[in-house]
Short mmCIF file of C-alpha atoms and ligand atoms in Angstrom, two decimals:
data_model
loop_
_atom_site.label_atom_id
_atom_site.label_comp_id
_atom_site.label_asym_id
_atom_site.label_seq_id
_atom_site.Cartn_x
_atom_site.Cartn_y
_atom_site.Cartn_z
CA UNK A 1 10.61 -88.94 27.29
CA UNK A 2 10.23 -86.04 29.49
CA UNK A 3 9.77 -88.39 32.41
CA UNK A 4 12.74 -90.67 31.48
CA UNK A 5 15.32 -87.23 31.87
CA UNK A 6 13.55 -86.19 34.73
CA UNK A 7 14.02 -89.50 36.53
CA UNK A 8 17.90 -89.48 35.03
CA UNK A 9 18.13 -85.99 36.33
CA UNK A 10 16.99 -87.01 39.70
CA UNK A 11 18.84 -89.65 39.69
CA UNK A 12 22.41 -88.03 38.46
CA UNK A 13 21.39 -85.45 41.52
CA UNK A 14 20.61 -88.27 44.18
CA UNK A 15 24.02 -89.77 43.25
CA UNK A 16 25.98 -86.25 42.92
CA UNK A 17 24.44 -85.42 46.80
CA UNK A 18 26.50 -88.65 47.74
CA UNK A 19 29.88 -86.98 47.23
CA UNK A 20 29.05 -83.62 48.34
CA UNK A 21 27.87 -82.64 51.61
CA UNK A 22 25.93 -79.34 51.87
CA UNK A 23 24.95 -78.14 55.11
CA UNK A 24 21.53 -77.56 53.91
CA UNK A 25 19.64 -79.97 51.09
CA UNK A 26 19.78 -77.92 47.09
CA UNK A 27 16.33 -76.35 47.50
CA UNK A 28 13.48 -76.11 44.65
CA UNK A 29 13.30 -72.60 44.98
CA UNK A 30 14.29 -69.47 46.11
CA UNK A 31 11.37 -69.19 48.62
CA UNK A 32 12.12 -72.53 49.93
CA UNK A 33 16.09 -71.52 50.17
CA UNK A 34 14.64 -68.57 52.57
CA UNK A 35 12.25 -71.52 54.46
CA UNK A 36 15.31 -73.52 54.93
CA UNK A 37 17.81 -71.41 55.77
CA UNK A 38 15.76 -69.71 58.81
CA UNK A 39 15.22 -72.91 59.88
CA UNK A 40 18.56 -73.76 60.24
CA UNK A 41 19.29 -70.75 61.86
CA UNK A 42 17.35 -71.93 64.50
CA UNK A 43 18.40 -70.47 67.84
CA UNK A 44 21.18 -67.82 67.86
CA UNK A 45 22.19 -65.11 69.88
CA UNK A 46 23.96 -61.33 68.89
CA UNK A 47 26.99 -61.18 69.28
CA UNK A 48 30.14 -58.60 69.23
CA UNK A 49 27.81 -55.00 69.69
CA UNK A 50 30.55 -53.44 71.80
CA UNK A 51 33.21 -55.39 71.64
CA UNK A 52 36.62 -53.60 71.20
CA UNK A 53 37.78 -56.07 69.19
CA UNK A 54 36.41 -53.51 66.14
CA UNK A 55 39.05 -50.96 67.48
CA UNK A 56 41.82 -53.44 68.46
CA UNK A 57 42.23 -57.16 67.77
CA UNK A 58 44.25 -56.77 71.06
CA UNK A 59 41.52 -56.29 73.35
CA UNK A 60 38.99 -58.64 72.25
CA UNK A 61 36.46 -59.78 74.80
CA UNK A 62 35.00 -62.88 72.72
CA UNK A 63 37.73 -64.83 71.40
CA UNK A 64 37.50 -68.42 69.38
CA UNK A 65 36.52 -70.45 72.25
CA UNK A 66 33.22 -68.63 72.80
CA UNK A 67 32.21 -69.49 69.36
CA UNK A 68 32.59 -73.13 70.27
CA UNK A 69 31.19 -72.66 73.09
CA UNK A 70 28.38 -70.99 71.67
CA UNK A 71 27.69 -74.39 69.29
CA UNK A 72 28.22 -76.53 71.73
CA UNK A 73 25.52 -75.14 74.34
CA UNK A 74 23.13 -75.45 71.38
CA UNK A 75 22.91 -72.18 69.38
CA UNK A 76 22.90 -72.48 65.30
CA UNK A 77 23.97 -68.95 64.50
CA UNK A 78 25.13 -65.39 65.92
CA UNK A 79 24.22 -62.11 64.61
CA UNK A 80 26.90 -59.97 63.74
CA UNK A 81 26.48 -56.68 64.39
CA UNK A 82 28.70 -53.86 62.17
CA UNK A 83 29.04 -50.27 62.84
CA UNK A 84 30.55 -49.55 59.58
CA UNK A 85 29.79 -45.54 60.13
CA UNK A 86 32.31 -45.51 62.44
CA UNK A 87 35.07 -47.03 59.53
CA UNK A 88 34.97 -44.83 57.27
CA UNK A 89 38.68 -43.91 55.91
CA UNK A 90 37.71 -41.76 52.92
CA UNK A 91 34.57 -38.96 53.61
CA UNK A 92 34.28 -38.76 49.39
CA UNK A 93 34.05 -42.75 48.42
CA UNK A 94 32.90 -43.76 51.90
CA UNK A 95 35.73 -46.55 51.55
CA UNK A 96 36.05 -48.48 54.58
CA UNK A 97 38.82 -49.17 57.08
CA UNK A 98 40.52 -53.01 56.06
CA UNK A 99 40.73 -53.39 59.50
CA UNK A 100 37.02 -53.91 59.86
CA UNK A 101 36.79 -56.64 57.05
CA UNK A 102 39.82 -58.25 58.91
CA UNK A 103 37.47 -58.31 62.33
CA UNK A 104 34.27 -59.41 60.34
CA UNK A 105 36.29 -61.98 58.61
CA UNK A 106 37.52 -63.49 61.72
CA UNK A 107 33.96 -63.76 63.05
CA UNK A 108 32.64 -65.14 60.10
CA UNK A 109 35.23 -67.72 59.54
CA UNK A 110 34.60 -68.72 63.75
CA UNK A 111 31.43 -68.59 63.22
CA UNK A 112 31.00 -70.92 60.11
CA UNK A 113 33.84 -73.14 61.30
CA UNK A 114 31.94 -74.29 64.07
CA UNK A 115 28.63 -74.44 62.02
CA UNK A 116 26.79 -71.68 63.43
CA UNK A 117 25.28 -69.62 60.62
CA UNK A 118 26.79 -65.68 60.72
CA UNK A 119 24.44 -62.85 59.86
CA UNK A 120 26.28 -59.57 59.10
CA UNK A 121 24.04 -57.09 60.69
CA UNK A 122 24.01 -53.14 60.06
CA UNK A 123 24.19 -52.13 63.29
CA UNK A 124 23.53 -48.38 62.63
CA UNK A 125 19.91 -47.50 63.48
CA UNK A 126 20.86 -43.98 65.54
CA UNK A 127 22.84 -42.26 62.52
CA UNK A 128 20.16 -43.71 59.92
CA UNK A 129 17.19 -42.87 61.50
CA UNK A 130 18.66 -38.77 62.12
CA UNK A 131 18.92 -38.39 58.98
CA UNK A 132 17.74 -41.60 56.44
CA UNK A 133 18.15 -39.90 53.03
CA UNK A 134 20.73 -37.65 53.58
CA UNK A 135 22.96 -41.30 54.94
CA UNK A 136 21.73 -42.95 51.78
CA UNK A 137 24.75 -42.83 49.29
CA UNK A 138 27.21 -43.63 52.11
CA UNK A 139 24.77 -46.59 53.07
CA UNK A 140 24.83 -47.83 49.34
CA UNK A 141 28.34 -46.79 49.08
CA UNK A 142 28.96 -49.31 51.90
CA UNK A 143 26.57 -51.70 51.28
CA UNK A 144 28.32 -52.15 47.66
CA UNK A 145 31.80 -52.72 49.79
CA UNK A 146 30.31 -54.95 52.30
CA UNK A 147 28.72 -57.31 50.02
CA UNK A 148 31.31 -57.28 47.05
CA UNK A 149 33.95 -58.50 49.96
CA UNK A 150 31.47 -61.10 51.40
CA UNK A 151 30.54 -62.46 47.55
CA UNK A 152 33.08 -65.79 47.52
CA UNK A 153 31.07 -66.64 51.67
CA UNK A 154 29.37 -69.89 51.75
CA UNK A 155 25.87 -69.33 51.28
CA UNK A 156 25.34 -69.90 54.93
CA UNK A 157 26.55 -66.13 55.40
CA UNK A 158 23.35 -64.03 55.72
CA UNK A 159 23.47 -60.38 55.06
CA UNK A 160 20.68 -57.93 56.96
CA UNK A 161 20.09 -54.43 55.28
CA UNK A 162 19.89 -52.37 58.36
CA UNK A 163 19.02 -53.06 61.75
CA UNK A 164 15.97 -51.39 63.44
CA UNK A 165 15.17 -48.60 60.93
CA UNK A 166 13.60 -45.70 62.99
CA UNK A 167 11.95 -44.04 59.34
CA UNK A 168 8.81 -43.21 57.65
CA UNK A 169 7.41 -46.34 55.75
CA UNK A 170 8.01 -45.17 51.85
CA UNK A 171 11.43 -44.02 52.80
CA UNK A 172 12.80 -47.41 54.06
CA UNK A 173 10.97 -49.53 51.47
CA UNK A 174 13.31 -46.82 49.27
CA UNK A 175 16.88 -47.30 50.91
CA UNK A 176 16.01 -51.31 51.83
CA UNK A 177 15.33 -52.22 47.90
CA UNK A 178 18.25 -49.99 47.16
CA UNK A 179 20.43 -51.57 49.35
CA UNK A 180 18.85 -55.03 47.95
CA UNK A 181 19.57 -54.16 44.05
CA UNK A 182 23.14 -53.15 45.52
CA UNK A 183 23.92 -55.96 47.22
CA UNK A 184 22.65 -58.68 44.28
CA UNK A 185 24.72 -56.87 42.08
CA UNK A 186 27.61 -59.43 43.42
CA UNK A 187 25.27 -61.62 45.48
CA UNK A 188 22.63 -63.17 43.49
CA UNK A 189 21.71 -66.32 45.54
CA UNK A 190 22.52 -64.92 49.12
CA UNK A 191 19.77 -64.94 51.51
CA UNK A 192 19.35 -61.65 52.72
CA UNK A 193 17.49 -60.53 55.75
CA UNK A 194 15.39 -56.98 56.00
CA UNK A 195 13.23 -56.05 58.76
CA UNK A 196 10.26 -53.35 59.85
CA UNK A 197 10.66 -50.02 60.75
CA UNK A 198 10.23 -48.43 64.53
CA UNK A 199 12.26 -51.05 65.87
CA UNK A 200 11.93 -53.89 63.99
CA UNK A 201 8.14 -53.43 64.94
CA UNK A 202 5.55 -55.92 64.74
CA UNK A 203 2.88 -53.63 63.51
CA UNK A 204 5.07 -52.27 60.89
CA UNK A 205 4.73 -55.58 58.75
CA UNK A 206 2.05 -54.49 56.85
CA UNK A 207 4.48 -51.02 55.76
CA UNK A 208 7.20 -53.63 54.44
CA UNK A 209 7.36 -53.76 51.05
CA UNK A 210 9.08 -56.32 49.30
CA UNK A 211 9.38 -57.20 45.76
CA UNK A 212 7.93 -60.78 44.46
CA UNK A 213 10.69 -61.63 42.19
CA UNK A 214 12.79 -61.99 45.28
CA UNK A 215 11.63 -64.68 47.62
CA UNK A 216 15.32 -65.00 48.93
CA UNK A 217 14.52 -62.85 51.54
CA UNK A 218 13.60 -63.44 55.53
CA UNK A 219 11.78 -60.44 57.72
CA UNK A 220 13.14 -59.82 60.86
CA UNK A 221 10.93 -58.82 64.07
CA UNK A 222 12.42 -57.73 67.49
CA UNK A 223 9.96 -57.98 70.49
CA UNK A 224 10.90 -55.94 73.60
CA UNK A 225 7.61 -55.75 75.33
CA UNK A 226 6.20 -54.58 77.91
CA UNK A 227 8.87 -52.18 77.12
CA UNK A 228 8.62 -51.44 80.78
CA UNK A 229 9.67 -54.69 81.75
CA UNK A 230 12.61 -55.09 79.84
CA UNK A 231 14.02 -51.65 79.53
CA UNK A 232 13.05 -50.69 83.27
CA UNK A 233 16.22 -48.73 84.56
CA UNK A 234 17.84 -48.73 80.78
CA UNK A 235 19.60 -45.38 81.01
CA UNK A 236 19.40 -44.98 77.39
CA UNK A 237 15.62 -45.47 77.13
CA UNK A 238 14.32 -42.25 77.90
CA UNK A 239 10.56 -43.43 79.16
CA UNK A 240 11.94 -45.96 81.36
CA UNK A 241 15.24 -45.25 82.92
CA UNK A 242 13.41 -44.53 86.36
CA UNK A 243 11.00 -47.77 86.44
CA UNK A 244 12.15 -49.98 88.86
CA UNK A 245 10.03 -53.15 90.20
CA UNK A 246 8.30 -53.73 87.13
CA UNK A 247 7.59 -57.45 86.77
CA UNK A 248 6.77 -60.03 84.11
CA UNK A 249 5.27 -63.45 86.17
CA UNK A 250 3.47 -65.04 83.01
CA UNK A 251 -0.08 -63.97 84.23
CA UNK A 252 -2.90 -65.54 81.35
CA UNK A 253 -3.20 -61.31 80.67
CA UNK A 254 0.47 -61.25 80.36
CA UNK A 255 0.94 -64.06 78.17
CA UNK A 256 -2.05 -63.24 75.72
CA UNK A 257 -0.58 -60.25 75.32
CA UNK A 258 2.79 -61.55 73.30
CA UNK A 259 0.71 -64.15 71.80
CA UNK A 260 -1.51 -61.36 70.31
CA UNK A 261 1.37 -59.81 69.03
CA UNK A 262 3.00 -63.07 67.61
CA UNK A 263 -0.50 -63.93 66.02
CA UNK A 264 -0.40 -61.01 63.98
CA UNK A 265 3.25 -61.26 62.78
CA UNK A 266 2.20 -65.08 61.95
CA UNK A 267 -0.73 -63.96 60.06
CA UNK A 268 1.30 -61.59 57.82
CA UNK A 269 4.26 -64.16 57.40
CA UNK A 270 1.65 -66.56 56.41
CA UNK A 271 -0.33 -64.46 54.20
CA UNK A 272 2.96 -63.39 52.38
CA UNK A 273 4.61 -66.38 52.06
CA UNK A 274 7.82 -64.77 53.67
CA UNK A 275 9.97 -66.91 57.11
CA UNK A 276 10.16 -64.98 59.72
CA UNK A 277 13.33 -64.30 62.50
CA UNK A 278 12.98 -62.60 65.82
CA UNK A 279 16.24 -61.10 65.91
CA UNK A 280 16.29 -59.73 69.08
CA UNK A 281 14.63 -59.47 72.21
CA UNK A 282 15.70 -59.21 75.95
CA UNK A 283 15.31 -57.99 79.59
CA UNK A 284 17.55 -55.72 80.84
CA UNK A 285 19.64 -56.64 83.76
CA UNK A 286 17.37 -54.08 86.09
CA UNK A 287 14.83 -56.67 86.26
CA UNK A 288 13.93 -59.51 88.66
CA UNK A 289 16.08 -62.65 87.01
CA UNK A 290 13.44 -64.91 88.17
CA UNK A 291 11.16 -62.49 86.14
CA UNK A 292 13.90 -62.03 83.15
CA UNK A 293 14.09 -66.10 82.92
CA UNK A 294 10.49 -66.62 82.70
CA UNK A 295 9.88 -63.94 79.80
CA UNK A 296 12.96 -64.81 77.85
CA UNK A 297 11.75 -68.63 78.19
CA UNK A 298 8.09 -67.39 77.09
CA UNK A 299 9.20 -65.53 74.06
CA UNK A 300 11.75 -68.37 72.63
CA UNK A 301 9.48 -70.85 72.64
CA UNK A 302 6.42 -68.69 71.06
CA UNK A 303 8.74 -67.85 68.52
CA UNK A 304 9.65 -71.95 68.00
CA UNK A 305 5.98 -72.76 68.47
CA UNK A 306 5.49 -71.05 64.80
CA UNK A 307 8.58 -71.98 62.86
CA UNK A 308 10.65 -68.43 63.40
CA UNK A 309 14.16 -68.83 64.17
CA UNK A 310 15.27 -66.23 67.07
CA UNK A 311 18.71 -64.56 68.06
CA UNK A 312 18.64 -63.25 71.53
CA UNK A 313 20.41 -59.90 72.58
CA UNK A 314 22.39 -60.94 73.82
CA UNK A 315 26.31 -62.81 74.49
CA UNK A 316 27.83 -59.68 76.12
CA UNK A 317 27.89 -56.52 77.14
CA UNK A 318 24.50 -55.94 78.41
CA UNK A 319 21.33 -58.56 78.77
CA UNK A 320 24.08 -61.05 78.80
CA UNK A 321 24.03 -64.73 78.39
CA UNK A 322 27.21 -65.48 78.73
CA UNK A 323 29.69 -63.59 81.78
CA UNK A 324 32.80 -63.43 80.29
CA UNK A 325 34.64 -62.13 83.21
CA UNK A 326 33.41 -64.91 85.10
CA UNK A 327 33.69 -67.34 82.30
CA UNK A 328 30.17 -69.06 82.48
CA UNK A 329 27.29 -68.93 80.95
CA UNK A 330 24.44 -67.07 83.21
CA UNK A 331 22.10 -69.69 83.52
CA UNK A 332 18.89 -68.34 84.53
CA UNK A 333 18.81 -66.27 80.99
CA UNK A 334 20.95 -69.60 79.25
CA UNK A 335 18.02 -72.33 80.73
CA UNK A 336 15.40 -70.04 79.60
CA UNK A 337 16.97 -69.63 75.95
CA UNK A 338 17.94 -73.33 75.85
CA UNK A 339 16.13 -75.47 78.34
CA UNK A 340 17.96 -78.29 79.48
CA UNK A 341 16.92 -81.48 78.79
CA UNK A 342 14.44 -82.93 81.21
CA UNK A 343 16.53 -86.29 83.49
CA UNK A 344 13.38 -88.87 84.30
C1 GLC B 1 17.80 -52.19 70.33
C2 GLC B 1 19.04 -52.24 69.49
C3 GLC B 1 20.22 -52.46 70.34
C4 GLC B 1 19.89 -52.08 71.79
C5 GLC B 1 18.82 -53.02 72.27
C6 GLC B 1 18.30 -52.76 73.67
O1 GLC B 1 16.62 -52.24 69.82
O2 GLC B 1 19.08 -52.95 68.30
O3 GLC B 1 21.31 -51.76 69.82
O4 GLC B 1 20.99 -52.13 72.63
O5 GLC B 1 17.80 -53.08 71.36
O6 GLC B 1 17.67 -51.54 73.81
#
């Protein structure tokens, strides 16, 4: 008997699935749903950082055609980043500006209409890290707003907690499962994404607490090493703002090196049962572009080679991909995110 409704069951499904046509196939369960939807994400690239577009529609530097764009040169989604801190319209509730819902909408709705999968990413790592408890009610306090506005998205719409969260261990596992309770409150079945301290560290894996009841969940990584290759002549990294002439050729020493690193993110992701996204890394412009290209090509495809999905920092602004005073993509950093296809 049990088999006969199980075989209906399957069978009203296999027939439902004909008139419906989800981007991504129902999954079993949550943990798959997490599985599924990194690997959709696929390749992506951050997007909107300093755009003033946040301040004034007006001036926008990335308008709808750069989303198409985007698809079309291969990508499957774009992080988001939000400075809600920087919104704020009422110092007692925290209540946020309209204006910045009207922005995120817009880049949401561009970004799902051409099937690239948005992550909303709390872009606030400075003010956070300065002061991580004493920010945590107007974190929550936005966090509630943020998700409760985003509840009716497509599942397709990711949400990450915070990006790079510069704290002690026990005090993000703290705000990042608050946030989490928060934000399920109205979004039960949304994947979220939540990533490791000291800037989206590596080695700070094994600090991430998450809790096993919620397997909706992907852990984001961001790889900027050698840090003197990629921030050399960064003005805002303090260590490396005078390096000049550091280079990255792929030596065997070189390339062990990031495959170390990978290993042991792989090892914990496997261990724990948890996808993984890398979602960010970059060489700064300061850096030899034959250089730049070879890294960026190395990381991508160590990241594919295990199964992580990747969004590279990024379209503009800085580390670009895409010139959008000059309209094109730069295709040094572009070949090395995307690599053509080979012509016999
Ligand atoms: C950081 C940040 C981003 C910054 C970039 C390059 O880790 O997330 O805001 O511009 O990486 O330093």
């Amino acid at each position: 008997m049990k088999n006969i409704l199980f075989s209906l069951a399957f069978w009203a499904l296999m027939v439902l699935s004909q008139f419906t046509t989800p981007v991504w196939a129902a999954p079993t369960n949550t943990s798959d749903l997490a599985f599924q939807m990194n690997a959709q994400m696929g390749r992506g690239l951050n997007i909107l950082s300093a755009d003033p577009v946040w301040r004034d529609p007006a001036k926008a530097r990335m308008t709808e055609k750069h989303f198409a764009q985007i698809k079309a040169a291969g990508y499957g989604n774009v992080r988001i980043a939000i400075h809600p801190f920087g919104h704020v319209i009422d110092q007692k509730t925290f209540a946020l500006d309209p204006q910045l819902f009207t922005t995120l909408d817009w880049a949401v709705k561009e970004a799902l209409k051409n099937h690239l999968i948005p992550i909303v990413d709390f872009h606030e790592h400075h003010a956070m890290g300065n002061d991580p408890l004493g920010k945590k009610a107007m974190f929550l306090a936005m966090w509630k707003q943020i998700a409760e506005h985003g509840k009716d998205y497509p599942p397709e719409m990711l949400f990450e907690i915070c990006n790079e969260p510069n704290m002690k261990p026990e005090i993000w596992n703290e705000l990042q499962e608050a946030a989490r309770q928060v934000i399920r409150e109205s979004n039960p079945h949304r994947t979220l994404i939540i990533g490791t301290i000291n800037g989206n560290g590596i080695t700070f894996l094994k600090d991430l607490k998450l809790p096993a009841d919620d397997q909706n969940i992907i852990v984001a990584i961001h790889y900027y090493s050698p840090i003197q290759f990629t921030h050399q002549g960064a003005p805002w990294s303090k260590n490396n703002k005078d390096l000049k002439d550091i280079h990255w050729t792929g030596t065997e020493a070189q390339q062990r090196a990031v495959m170390a690193d990978f290993d042991v993110a792989q090892k914990w992701s496997q261990e724990n049962h948890r996808p993984l996204t890398l979602g960010e890394f970059g060489a700064y412009e300061t850096g030899a572009m034959k250089d730049r290209q070879l890294w960026t090509d190395f990381i991508a495809r160590q990241a594919e080679q295990r199964g992580w999905s990747w969004s590279y920092w990024q379209f503009d602004s800085d580390f670009i991909a895409y010139d959008i005073d000059h309209d094109h993509w730069v295709k040094p950093i572009q070949d090395a995110l995307i690599p053509p296809a080979k012509t016999h």
